[in-house]
Amino acid sequence: MATAHGMKRHTSRRQFVSGAVCGSIVGGLAGRAAGARAQERSPIVWSASVGGTVTAYAVTATDVYIGTDRNRVRHVDRASGEPVATVDLEAGVHPGGIAVTDEHLVVATRDDRLAVYRTADLAGDDATPTYRTQLPRPVGMDTRDGLVALGTRDGLFVLDPAAGAFRWQLFTDELDVDFLAPPLVWSDGGIVLTGDTSVLFVDPETGELSVRVPFEAPNHVDVLSHLPAAITTAGPYVAYTGSDTHGCCPSWATFVVDTETREFVYRDFARTSDATPQRAGAVTESAVVHQRGHGTVRRRSLDGTDEFQLDYDPRLDGIAATTDRTFVADGSGLEATNTGQNLERGPTELVAVDNEGYGIAWSHTFDTPITRLRADGEFLFGVDRAEGRLVAMAQSGDGVALRPAATDSETPSQPTATASGGTADDGSGTSNPGAASTGPATATTPSRGFLTNGDDQVLEGVGLTGLSIVITIGGILVTLYDMVRGGN
């Protein structure tokens, strides 16, 4: 359906039901066999227990660093999830308080301290910081060319971890703002962060403010006085999604800024009577995807030509997106409250939606909450808050395909075995659902297929496979009836 402005607008993914029905008449029995094979697959590649709540994690091409509230950073291998090292700290890791360069790990802890470690030293029995300093809790951290940009509510700092010194410091009174807030992203266009009423671009070489882009929204202060639920980047784009639920007038905000043109390409500010927190969003190089109230996810192309609504209720930071697929950690089974979903309980249906046609590519049910999704390369990472684990999944839905090849002695006969790499006592266990433990993310038959209503209930009480068979048989009966009528 085209609007007056040329936008292709879809009110719901349910509109594709009729197309699926027509396709099912042609391939009903073939779909049944394909569905059975899909149900046998699990997207999980590995899951790593950290012995506490995951507060931050950083992913590189070869490694994953996981910060916890139990005064530790776990270092695991990206491909296998096997433990590499553990860094003991004096306090828990601040939310989002991990940054990694080629040679250094930088950790911000909840006692307002910043510590720098050489990654080459982490495998030792007692990793010692090469630099430590007092620093208020950061609102954002990002890296480039071996340096780390850190923002607090009161200032912006650029740290040289190798030298153990700050290159420069810039405070709010110099920026003419009351406070600084996320996102903080080091882009080609400079260091990007927000200062109460505007997006700021700071020259990384000189520390001077280069551009100020006003929000021009009536509710900006309410929104930005609270940390955003989700910050994502793709190409030149930076996206922010958040909400504020205090007072009489809850508000939502999602914006996307182009760091090359230094202009907004998408803004969605709204005061609403719906007190459901807006807690998830993502951006690709062509579209923005974000929660918009209870039970609704909007996907809109950045050029404004296409918009689609998905019937999901994502968990905290429970949306990740690539050019091809949108991933949603759906908590629709939970009863929403004015303070949002209880992040410590309830199942999660992780759904991969194709961006062309909006059909479900695969889905997987977790018995526990899955939050903080991140798409990176072929992987999709998520945090299991209840069990204190980081879960690594395959974006394709086939976790086996991404697991490192095992030797003959390591190849299991069944997809259940004991965990390796640690004990349950210290939380350092790594489970590989095709070769290791009974982790919290147990493989189950997806409860939702393409024809669903967004709340774990299959439309008309049947799944896609069953519906295909029913329609196929119905088509045969109609054909026979027409033949009999024609003969008479």
CSV table of C-alpha atoms in Angstrom, one decimal:
chain,number,residue,atom,x,y,z
A,1,MET,CA,0.0,0.0,0.0
A,2,ALA,CA,1.5,3.4,-1.0
A,3,THR,CA,0.9,6.6,0.8
A,4,ALA,CA,0.5,10.0,-0.7
A,5,HIS,CA,4.2,10.6,-0.2
A,6,GLY,CA,5.2,7.5,-1.9
A,7,MET,CA,6.0,5.5,1.3
A,8,LYS,CA,5.2,1.8,1.2
A,9,ARG,CA,3.5,1.3,4.6
A,10,HIS,CA,2.5,-2.0,6.1
A,11,THR,CA,0.3,-2.0,9.2
A,12,SER,CA,1.3,-5.5,10.4
A,13,ARG,CA,3.3,-8.5,9.4
A,14,ARG,CA,0.0,-10.4,9.4
A,15,GLN,CA,-0.8,-9.0,6.0
A,16,PHE,CA,1.6,-11.6,4.5
A,17,VAL,CA,-0.7,-14.4,5.7
A,18,SER,CA,-2.5,-14.6,2.3
A,19,GLY,CA,0.8,-14.9,0.5
A,20,ALA,CA,1.9,-17.7,2.8
A,21,VAL,CA,-1.3,-19.5,2.2
A,22,CYS,CA,-0.9,-19.4,-1.6
A,23,GLY,CA,2.6,-20.7,-1.3
A,24,SER,CA,1.6,-23.5,1.1
A,25,ILE,CA,-0.8,-24.9,-1.5
A,26,VAL,CA,2.1,-25.5,-3.8
A,27,GLY,CA,4.6,-26.8,-1.3
A,28,GLY,CA,2.7,-28.1,1.7
A,29,LEU,CA,4.3,-31.5,2.0
A,30,ALA,CA,7.8,-30.2,1.1
A,31,GLY,CA,7.3,-27.5,3.8
A,32,ARG,CA,6.6,-30.2,6.3
A,33,ALA,CA,10.0,-31.9,5.8
A,34,ALA,CA,11.8,-28.5,5.7
A,35,GLY,CA,10.0,-27.5,9.0
A,36,ALA,CA,11.1,-30.7,10.7
A,37,ARG,CA,14.7,-30.1,9.7
A,38,ALA,CA,14.5,-26.4,10.9
A,39,GLN,CA,13.2,-27.5,14.3
A,40,GLU,CA,16.2,-29.8,14.8
A,41,ARG,CA,18.6,-26.8,14.5
A,42,SER,CA,19.7,-24.6,17.4
A,43,PRO,CA,21.2,-21.1,16.8
A,44,ILE,CA,23.4,-21.4,19.9
A,45,VAL,CA,27.1,-21.7,19.2
A,46,TRP,CA,28.2,-21.5,22.9
A,47,SER,CA,27.3,-19.8,26.2
A,48,ALA,CA,29.8,-18.7,28.8
A,49,SER,CA,28.9,-18.5,32.5
A,50,VAL,CA,30.5,-15.5,34.3
A,51,GLY,CA,29.5,-16.1,37.9
A,52,GLY,CA,27.4,-13.0,38.3
A,53,THR,CA,25.3,-10.5,36.4
A,54,VAL,CA,26.8,-9.4,33.0
A,55,THR,CA,27.1,-5.6,33.1
A,56,ALA,CA,29.2,-5.1,30.0
A,57,TYR,CA,30.8,-7.0,27.1
A,58,ALA,CA,33.1,-6.1,24.2
A,59,VAL,CA,33.7,-8.2,21.1
A,60,THR,CA,36.7,-8.2,18.9
A,61,ALA,CA,37.6,-10.3,15.8
A,62,THR,CA,39.1,-13.0,18.0
A,63,ASP,CA,38.0,-12.4,21.6
A,64,VAL,CA,35.1,-11.5,23.9
A,65,TYR,CA,35.5,-9.6,27.2
A,66,ILE,CA,32.6,-9.9,29.7
A,67,GLY,CA,32.3,-7.7,32.7
A,68,THR,CA,30.3,-8.6,35.8
A,69,ASP,CA,29.0,-7.2,39.0
A,70,ARG,CA,31.2,-9.7,40.9
A,71,ASN,CA,34.4,-7.8,40.4
A,72,ARG,CA,35.6,-9.7,37.4
A,73,VAL,CA,36.2,-9.6,33.7
A,74,ARG,CA,36.0,-12.9,31.8
A,75,HIS,CA,38.1,-13.2,28.7
A,76,VAL,CA,36.9,-16.0,26.3
A,77,ASP,CA,37.6,-17.1,22.8
A,78,ARG,CA,35.2,-15.7,20.3
A,79,ALA,CA,34.9,-18.8,18.2
A,80,SER,CA,34.5,-21.4,20.9
A,81,GLY,CA,33.6,-19.5,24.1
A,82,GLU,CA,36.5,-21.3,25.9
A,83,PRO,CA,38.0,-19.3,28.8
A,84,VAL,CA,41.2,-17.5,28.1
A,85,ALA,CA,41.7,-15.5,31.3
A,86,THR,CA,40.0,-13.9,34.3
A,87,VAL,CA,40.8,-10.4,35.6
A,88,ASP,CA,40.0,-9.8,39.2
A,89,LEU,CA,38.9,-6.3,40.1
A,90,GLU,CA,38.3,-4.3,43.3
A,91,ALA,CA,34.7,-3.5,42.3
A,92,GLY,CA,32.0,-4.5,39.8
A,93,VAL,CA,32.2,-3.4,36.2
A,94,HIS,CA,30.1,-0.3,35.5
A,95,PRO,CA,27.4,-0.9,32.9
A,96,GLY,CA,29.0,-0.4,29.5
A,97,GLY,CA,32.4,0.0,31.2
A,98,ILE,CA,34.6,-2.0,28.9
A,99,ALA,CA,36.6,-0.8,26.0
A,100,VAL,CA,39.3,-2.8,24.0
A,101,THR,CA,42.0,-1.6,21.7
A,102,ASP,CA,44.5,-3.8,19.8
A,103,GLU,CA,46.8,-4.0,22.8
A,104,HIS,CA,44.8,-2.8,25.9
A,105,LEU,CA,41.7,-3.5,27.9
A,106,VAL,CA,40.2,-0.5,29.7
A,107,VAL,CA,37.7,-1.2,32.5
A,108,ALA,CA,35.5,1.3,34.4
A,109,THR,CA,34.3,0.1,37.8
A,110,ARG,CA,31.5,1.1,40.1
A,111,ASP,CA,34.0,2.6,42.6
A,112,ASP,CA,34.7,5.4,40.1
A,113,ARG,CA,38.0,4.0,39.0
A,114,LEU,CA,39.5,3.3,35.6
A,115,ALA,CA,42.1,0.6,35.0
A,116,VAL,CA,44.2,-0.2,32.0
A,117,TYR,CA,45.6,-3.7,31.2
A,118,ARG,CA,47.8,-5.0,28.4
A,119,THR,CA,45.8,-7.8,26.7
A,120,ALA,CA,49.1,-9.8,26.3
A,121,ASP,CA,49.4,-9.9,30.1
A,122,LEU,CA,45.9,-11.2,30.8
A,123,ALA,CA,46.7,-14.9,30.5
A,124,GLY,CA,49.0,-14.6,33.5
A,125,ASP,CA,48.1,-15.7,37.0
A,126,ASP,CA,47.9,-12.1,38.3
A,127,ALA,CA,47.2,-9.4,35.7
A,128,THR,CA,48.3,-6.0,37.0
A,129,PRO,CA,47.0,-2.7,35.7
A,130,THR,CA,49.5,-0.6,33.8
A,131,TYR,CA,47.6,2.5,34.6
A,132,ARG,CA,44.9,3.4,37.1
A,133,THR,CA,43.1,6.7,37.9
A,134,GLN,CA,40.0,8.1,39.6
A,135,LEU,CA,37.2,8.8,37.1
A,136,PRO,CA,33.4,9.3,37.6
A,137,ARG,CA,31.3,6.6,36.0
A,138,PRO,CA,31.3,7.0,32.2
A,139,VAL,CA,28.2,7.6,30.1
A,140,GLY,CA,30.0,6.1,27.1
A,141,MET,CA,33.3,4.7,25.9
A,142,ASP,CA,34.6,4.2,22.4
A,143,THR,CA,38.0,3.5,20.8
A,144,ARG,CA,39.9,4.4,17.6
A,145,ASP,CA,43.6,4.1,16.6
A,146,GLY,CA,44.6,2.8,20.0
A,147,LEU,CA,43.0,5.6,22.0
A,148,VAL,CA,39.8,5.6,24.1
A,149,ALA,CA,37.2,8.3,24.4
A,150,LEU,CA,35.4,8.4,27.7
A,151,GLY,CA,32.4,10.7,28.6
A,152,THR,CA,31.1,11.4,32.0
A,153,ARG,CA,28.2,13.7,32.9
A,154,ASP,CA,30.7,16.4,33.6
A,155,GLY,CA,33.3,16.0,30.8
A,156,LEU,CA,34.9,14.3,27.8
A,157,PHE,CA,38.3,12.7,28.0
A,158,VAL,CA,40.6,11.0,25.5
A,159,LEU,CA,42.9,8.4,27.0
A,160,ASP,CA,46.1,7.0,25.6
A,161,PRO,CA,46.4,3.6,27.3
A,162,ALA,CA,49.9,3.0,26.1
A,163,ALA,CA,51.2,6.2,27.6
A,164,GLY,CA,49.0,6.0,30.7
A,165,ALA,CA,47.8,9.6,30.2
A,166,PHE,CA,45.0,11.7,29.0
A,167,ARG,CA,45.5,13.5,25.7
A,168,TRP,CA,43.0,16.2,26.6
A,169,GLN,CA,40.0,16.9,28.7
A,170,LEU,CA,36.9,18.9,27.9
A,171,PHE,CA,34.3,19.9,30.5
A,172,THR,CA,30.6,20.9,30.3
A,173,ASP,CA,31.1,24.6,31.0
A,174,GLU,CA,33.4,24.7,28.0
A,175,LEU,CA,30.7,23.1,25.9
A,176,ASP,CA,28.0,25.3,27.3
A,177,VAL,CA,25.8,22.4,28.3
A,178,ASP,CA,24.4,21.3,31.7
A,179,PHE,CA,25.4,17.7,31.4
A,180,LEU,CA,26.6,15.1,28.9
A,181,ALA,CA,24.8,11.9,28.1
A,182,PRO,CA,25.0,8.9,25.7
A,183,PRO,CA,25.6,8.1,23.0
A,184,LEU,CA,29.3,8.5,22.8
A,185,VAL,CA,30.7,7.3,19.4
A,186,TRP,CA,34.1,7.9,17.8
A,187,SER,CA,33.2,8.3,14.2
A,188,ASP,CA,34.8,9.5,11.0
A,189,GLY,CA,33.1,12.9,11.7
A,190,GLY,CA,34.6,13.2,15.1
A,191,ILE,CA,33.6,12.2,18.7
A,192,VAL,CA,29.8,12.3,18.9
A,193,LEU,CA,27.9,12.7,22.2
A,194,THR,CA,24.9,14.5,23.5
A,195,GLY,CA,24.6,17.5,25.8
A,196,ASP,CA,21.1,17.9,27.2
A,197,THR,CA,19.6,19.8,24.2
A,198,SER,CA,21.8,18.9,21.3
A,199,VAL,CA,24.2,16.4,19.6
A,200,LEU,CA,27.8,17.5,19.9
A,201,PHE,CA,30.7,16.8,17.5
A,202,VAL,CA,34.1,17.2,19.0
A,203,ASP,CA,37.4,17.2,17.1
A,204,PRO,CA,39.4,14.2,18.4
A,205,GLU,CA,42.8,15.9,17.7
A,206,THR,CA,42.2,19.2,19.5
A,207,GLY,CA,39.3,18.5,21.9
A,208,GLU,CA,37.4,21.5,20.5
A,209,LEU,CA,33.7,21.6,19.8
A,210,SER,CA,33.2,21.6,16.0
A,211,VAL,CA,29.4,21.3,15.5
A,212,ARG,CA,26.3,21.5,17.6
A,213,VAL,CA,23.1,20.0,16.2
A,214,PRO,CA,19.9,20.9,18.3
A,215,PHE,CA,17.3,18.3,19.0
A,216,GLU,CA,14.5,20.8,18.5
A,217,ALA,CA,12.1,18.5,20.4
A,218,PRO,CA,9.8,19.7,23.3
A,219,ASN,CA,10.6,16.8,25.5
A,220,HIS,CA,14.3,16.5,25.0
A,221,VAL,CA,15.3,17.2,28.7
A,222,ASP,CA,13.0,14.5,30.0
A,223,VAL,CA,14.4,11.9,27.6
A,224,LEU,CA,18.1,12.8,28.0
A,225,SER,CA,18.1,13.0,31.7
A,226,HIS,CA,18.0,9.2,31.7
A,227,LEU,CA,20.4,6.8,30.1
A,228,PRO,CA,19.2,5.3,26.8
A,229,ALA,CA,18.3,1.7,26.6
A,230,ALA,CA,20.0,1.1,23.3
A,231,ILE,CA,22.8,2.7,21.3
A,232,THR,CA,23.9,1.2,17.9
A,233,THR,CA,26.0,2.2,15.0
A,234,ALA,CA,26.2,1.2,11.3
A,235,GLY,CA,28.3,2.9,8.7
A,236,PRO,CA,28.0,6.7,9.3
A,237,TYR,CA,24.8,6.3,11.4
A,238,VAL,CA,24.4,6.5,15.2
A,239,ALA,CA,21.0,5.5,16.7
A,240,TYR,CA,19.7,6.2,20.2
A,241,THR,CA,16.6,4.7,21.7
A,242,GLY,CA,15.3,5.6,25.1
A,243,SER,CA,12.3,6.7,27.2
A,244,ASP,CA,11.4,8.5,30.4
A,245,THR,CA,8.5,7.2,32.5
A,246,HIS,CA,8.5,9.6,35.5
A,247,GLY,CA,5.9,12.2,36.1
A,248,CYS,CA,2.6,12.6,34.4
A,249,CYS,CA,3.7,12.4,30.8
A,250,PRO,CA,5.9,9.5,29.7
A,251,SER,CA,7.9,10.1,26.6
A,252,TRP,CA,9.7,8.1,23.9
A,253,ALA,CA,12.6,9.0,21.8
A,254,THR,CA,14.5,7.5,18.9
A,255,PHE,CA,16.9,9.4,16.7
A,256,VAL,CA,19.4,8.6,14.0
A,257,VAL,CA,22.2,11.0,13.2
A,258,ASP,CA,24.4,10.9,10.1
A,259,THR,CA,28.0,11.6,11.3
A,260,GLU,CA,29.1,12.5,7.8
A,261,THR,CA,26.5,15.2,7.1
A,262,ARG,CA,26.1,15.9,10.8
A,263,GLU,CA,22.3,16.0,10.4
A,264,PHE,CA,19.4,14.0,11.7
A,265,VAL,CA,18.0,11.4,9.2
A,266,TYR,CA,15.3,10.1,11.6
A,267,ARG,CA,13.7,11.6,14.7
A,268,ASP,CA,10.7,10.1,16.6
A,269,PHE,CA,9.9,12.0,19.8
A,270,ALA,CA,6.5,11.4,21.4
A,271,ARG,CA,4.7,12.1,24.6
A,272,THR,CA,2.3,9.3,25.4
A,273,SER,CA,-0.2,8.0,27.9
A,274,ASP,CA,1.4,4.5,27.5
A,275,ALA,CA,3.9,4.2,30.3
A,276,THR,CA,5.7,1.2,28.7
A,277,PRO,CA,9.4,2.0,28.6
A,278,GLN,CA,10.9,2.1,25.1
A,279,ARG,CA,13.8,-0.1,25.6
A,280,ALA,CA,15.2,-1.4,22.3
A,281,GLY,CA,16.3,-0.2,18.9
A,282,ALA,CA,19.0,-0.7,16.2
A,283,VAL,CA,20.1,0.9,13.0
A,284,THR,CA,21.6,-0.5,9.7
A,285,GLU,CA,23.0,1.4,6.8
A,286,SER,CA,19.5,1.5,5.3
A,287,ALA,CA,16.9,1.3,8.1
A,288,VAL,CA,16.1,2.0,11.7
A,289,VAL,CA,14.3,-0.5,13.9
A,290,HIS,CA,12.9,0.4,17.3
A,291,GLN,CA,10.2,-0.4,19.9
A,292,ARG,CA,7.3,2.0,19.9
A,293,GLY,CA,5.1,1.3,22.9
A,294,HIS,CA,3.8,-2.0,24.2
A,295,GLY,CA,3.9,-4.9,21.7
A,296,THR,CA,5.0,-2.9,18.7
A,297,VAL,CA,8.3,-2.7,16.8
A,298,ARG,CA,8.7,-0.3,13.9
A,299,ARG,CA,11.1,-0.8,11.0
A,300,ARG,CA,11.5,2.2,8.7
A,301,SER,CA,13.9,2.8,5.9
A,302,LEU,CA,16.1,5.8,6.4
A,303,ASP,CA,15.0,7.3,3.0
A,304,GLY,CA,11.4,7.1,4.2
A,305,THR,CA,10.1,4.9,1.4
A,306,ASP,CA,9.2,1.8,3.5
A,307,GLU,CA,7.8,1.2,6.9
A,308,PHE,CA,6.7,-2.0,8.6
A,309,GLN,CA,5.3,-2.9,12.0
A,310,LEU,CA,6.2,-6.1,13.8
A,311,ASP,CA,4.0,-7.4,16.7
A,312,TYR,CA,6.7,-8.0,19.4
A,313,ASP,CA,7.5,-6.6,22.8
A,314,PRO,CA,11.3,-6.6,23.0
A,315,ARG,CA,13.3,-7.0,26.2
A,316,LEU,CA,15.9,-4.5,27.3
A,317,ASP,CA,18.1,-3.7,24.3
A,318,GLY,CA,16.4,-6.7,22.7
A,319,ILE,CA,16.7,-5.6,19.0
A,320,ALA,CA,19.7,-6.2,16.7
A,321,ALA,CA,19.6,-5.7,13.0
A,322,THR,CA,21.7,-6.3,9.8
A,323,THR,CA,20.9,-5.5,6.2
A,324,ASP,CA,19.3,-8.9,5.8
A,325,ARG,CA,17.6,-9.6,9.1
A,326,THR,CA,16.1,-8.1,12.2
A,327,PHE,CA,16.5,-10.0,15.5
A,328,VAL,CA,14.1,-9.5,18.4
A,329,ALA,CA,14.3,-10.9,21.9
A,330,ASP,CA,10.5,-11.0,22.4
A,331,GLY,CA,9.1,-11.0,25.9
A,332,SER,CA,5.4,-10.9,24.9
A,333,GLY,CA,4.6,-13.7,27.3
A,334,LEU,CA,5.3,-11.4,30.2
A,335,GLU,CA,2.6,-9.1,31.6
A,336,ALA,CA,3.8,-5.5,31.1
A,337,THR,CA,3.7,-3.1,34.0
A,338,ASN,CA,4.3,0.6,34.4
A,339,THR,CA,7.9,-0.1,35.2
A,340,GLY,CA,8.4,-2.5,32.3
A,341,GLN,CA,9.1,-6.2,32.1
A,342,ASN,CA,10.7,-8.0,35.0
A,343,LEU,CA,14.2,-8.6,33.6
A,344,GLU,CA,14.9,-11.4,36.0
A,345,ARG,CA,12.2,-13.9,35.0
A,346,GLY,CA,10.1,-15.3,32.2
A,347,PRO,CA,10.9,-17.0,28.8
A,348,THR,CA,12.2,-15.2,25.7
A,349,GLU,CA,11.3,-16.0,22.1
A,350,LEU,CA,14.3,-15.0,20.0
A,351,VAL,CA,13.0,-14.3,16.5
A,352,ALA,CA,14.9,-13.7,13.3
A,353,VAL,CA,12.8,-11.8,10.7
A,354,ASP,CA,13.9,-11.5,7.1
A,355,ASN,CA,13.9,-7.9,6.0
A,356,GLU,CA,12.6,-8.8,2.5
A,357,GLY,CA,9.1,-10.1,2.9
A,358,TYR,CA,9.2,-10.0,6.7
A,359,GLY,CA,8.8,-13.7,7.2
A,360,ILE,CA,10.3,-15.5,10.2
A,361,ALA,CA,13.7,-17.1,9.2
A,362,TRP,CA,14.0,-18.9,12.5
A,363,SER,CA,13.0,-18.7,16.1
A,364,HIS,CA,14.3,-20.2,19.4
A,365,THR,CA,12.8,-20.3,22.8
A,366,PHE,CA,14.9,-19.6,25.9
A,367,ASP,CA,13.5,-20.4,29.4
A,368,THR,CA,15.2,-17.2,30.7
A,369,PRO,CA,15.4,-13.5,29.9
A,370,ILE,CA,17.7,-12.6,27.0
A,371,THR,CA,18.8,-9.0,26.7
A,372,ARG,CA,21.5,-6.7,25.2
A,373,LEU,CA,21.5,-8.2,21.7
A,374,ARG,CA,24.4,-7.4,19.4
A,375,ALA,CA,25.0,-8.5,15.8
A,376,ASP,CA,28.7,-8.9,14.9
A,377,GLY,CA,30.0,-10.6,11.8
A,378,GLU,CA,28.2,-14.0,11.6
A,379,PHE,CA,27.4,-14.0,15.3
A,380,LEU,CA,24.5,-12.7,17.4
A,381,PHE,CA,25.3,-12.1,21.1
A,382,GLY,CA,22.9,-11.8,24.0
A,383,VAL,CA,23.0,-11.6,27.8
A,384,ASP,CA,21.1,-14.2,29.9
A,385,ARG,CA,20.5,-12.1,33.0
A,386,ALA,CA,19.0,-14.9,35.1
A,387,GLU,CA,21.8,-17.4,34.7
A,388,GLY,CA,24.7,-14.9,34.4
A,389,ARG,CA,25.8,-16.0,30.9
A,390,LEU,CA,26.7,-14.5,27.6
A,391,VAL,CA,25.2,-16.5,24.7
A,392,ALA,CA,26.7,-16.6,21.3
A,393,MET,CA,24.4,-17.5,18.4
A,394,ALA,CA,24.6,-17.9,14.7
A,395,GLN,CA,22.7,-15.3,12.7
A,396,SER,CA,21.8,-18.0,10.2
A,397,GLY,CA,20.1,-20.0,12.9
A,398,ASP,CA,22.5,-22.9,12.5
A,399,GLY,CA,24.8,-22.8,15.6
A,400,VAL,CA,26.6,-26.0,14.5
A,401,ALA,CA,27.9,-24.4,11.4
A,402,LEU,CA,29.9,-21.8,13.4
A,403,ARG,CA,31.3,-24.2,16.0
A,404,PRO,CA,35.1,-24.9,15.7
A,405,ALA,CA,35.7,-28.4,14.2
A,406,ALA,CA,36.2,-30.9,17.0
A,407,THR,CA,38.7,-33.8,17.0
A,408,ASP,CA,37.4,-37.3,17.0
A,409,SER,CA,37.8,-37.6,20.7
A,410,GLU,CA,35.8,-34.5,21.3
A,411,THR,CA,32.9,-35.2,18.9
A,412,PRO,CA,29.8,-36.1,21.0
A,413,SER,CA,27.4,-38.7,20.0
A,414,GLN,CA,24.5,-36.6,21.3
A,415,PRO,CA,24.0,-32.9,21.7
A,416,THR,CA,24.3,-33.1,25.5
A,417,ALA,CA,27.5,-33.4,27.4
A,418,THR,CA,29.3,-31.9,30.5
A,419,ALA,CA,30.5,-28.4,30.5
A,420,SER,CA,34.2,-27.7,29.9
A,421,GLY,CA,36.5,-24.9,30.8
A,422,GLY,CA,35.6,-24.3,34.5
A,423,THR,CA,33.3,-25.3,37.3
A,424,ALA,CA,29.9,-24.1,38.3
A,425,ASP,CA,31.3,-22.7,41.5
A,426,ASP,CA,33.4,-20.0,39.9
A,427,GLY,CA,31.0,-19.4,37.1
A,428,SER,CA,33.7,-19.9,34.4
A,429,GLY,CA,32.0,-22.7,32.6
A,430,THR,CA,31.4,-22.6,28.8
A,431,SER,CA,28.7,-24.7,27.3
A,432,ASN,CA,28.4,-25.7,23.7
A,433,PRO,CA,24.9,-27.1,23.1
A,434,GLY,CA,26.2,-29.4,20.4
A,435,ALA,CA,29.2,-30.5,22.4
A,436,ALA,CA,28.7,-29.4,25.9
A,437,SER,CA,26.6,-28.5,28.8
A,438,THR,CA,23.0,-28.2,29.7
A,439,GLY,CA,23.1,-24.4,29.7
A,440,PRO,CA,20.1,-22.2,30.4
A,441,ALA,CA,19.4,-21.7,26.7
A,442,THR,CA,18.0,-25.2,26.1
A,443,ALA,CA,17.1,-26.0,22.5
A,444,THR,CA,13.4,-26.3,22.1
A,445,THR,CA,10.9,-26.5,19.2
A,446,PRO,CA,10.1,-23.0,18.0
A,447,SER,CA,6.7,-22.1,19.3
A,448,ARG,CA,6.0,-19.6,16.6
A,449,GLY,CA,6.1,-20.0,12.8
A,450,PHE,CA,5.4,-17.4,10.1
A,451,LEU,CA,1.6,-17.3,10.8
A,452,THR,CA,1.4,-16.0,14.4
A,453,ASN,CA,-0.1,-13.1,16.2
A,454,GLY,CA,2.9,-11.9,18.1
A,455,ASP,CA,2.0,-13.4,21.5
A,456,ASP,CA,3.0,-17.1,21.1
A,457,GLN,CA,-0.4,-18.1,19.8
A,458,VAL,CA,-0.5,-19.5,16.3
A,459,LEU,CA,-3.2,-18.0,14.1
A,460,GLU,CA,-6.3,-20.1,13.8
A,461,GLY,CA,-4.8,-22.7,16.2
A,462,VAL,CA,-2.5,-24.3,13.6
A,463,GLY,CA,1.1,-23.9,12.6
A,464,LEU,CA,2.4,-23.2,9.2
A,465,THR,CA,3.2,-26.8,8.5
A,466,GLY,CA,-0.2,-28.1,9.6
A,467,LEU,CA,-1.9,-25.3,7.7
A,468,SER,CA,0.0,-26.2,4.5
A,469,ILE,CA,-1.3,-29.8,4.7
A,470,VAL,CA,-4.9,-28.7,5.4
A,471,ILE,CA,-4.9,-26.3,2.5
A,472,THR,CA,-3.2,-28.8,0.2
A,473,ILE,CA,-5.9,-31.4,1.0
A,474,GLY,CA,-8.6,-28.8,0.6
A,475,GLY,CA,-7.3,-27.8,-2.8
A,476,ILE,CA,-7.5,-31.5,-3.9
A,477,LEU,CA,-11.1,-31.8,-2.7
A,478,VAL,CA,-12.1,-28.6,-4.5
A,479,THR,CA,-10.5,-29.9,-7.7
A,480,LEU,CA,-12.3,-33.2,-7.4
A,481,TYR,CA,-15.6,-31.5,-6.7
A,482,ASP,CA,-15.2,-29.3,-9.8
A,483,MET,CA,-14.4,-32.4,-11.9
A,484,VAL,CA,-17.6,-34.2,-10.6
A,485,ARG,CA,-19.7,-31.1,-11.4
A,486,GLY,CA,-18.2,-30.9,-14.8
A,487,GLY,CA,-19.0,-34.5,-15.4
A,488,ASN,CA,-22.6,-34.1,-14.4
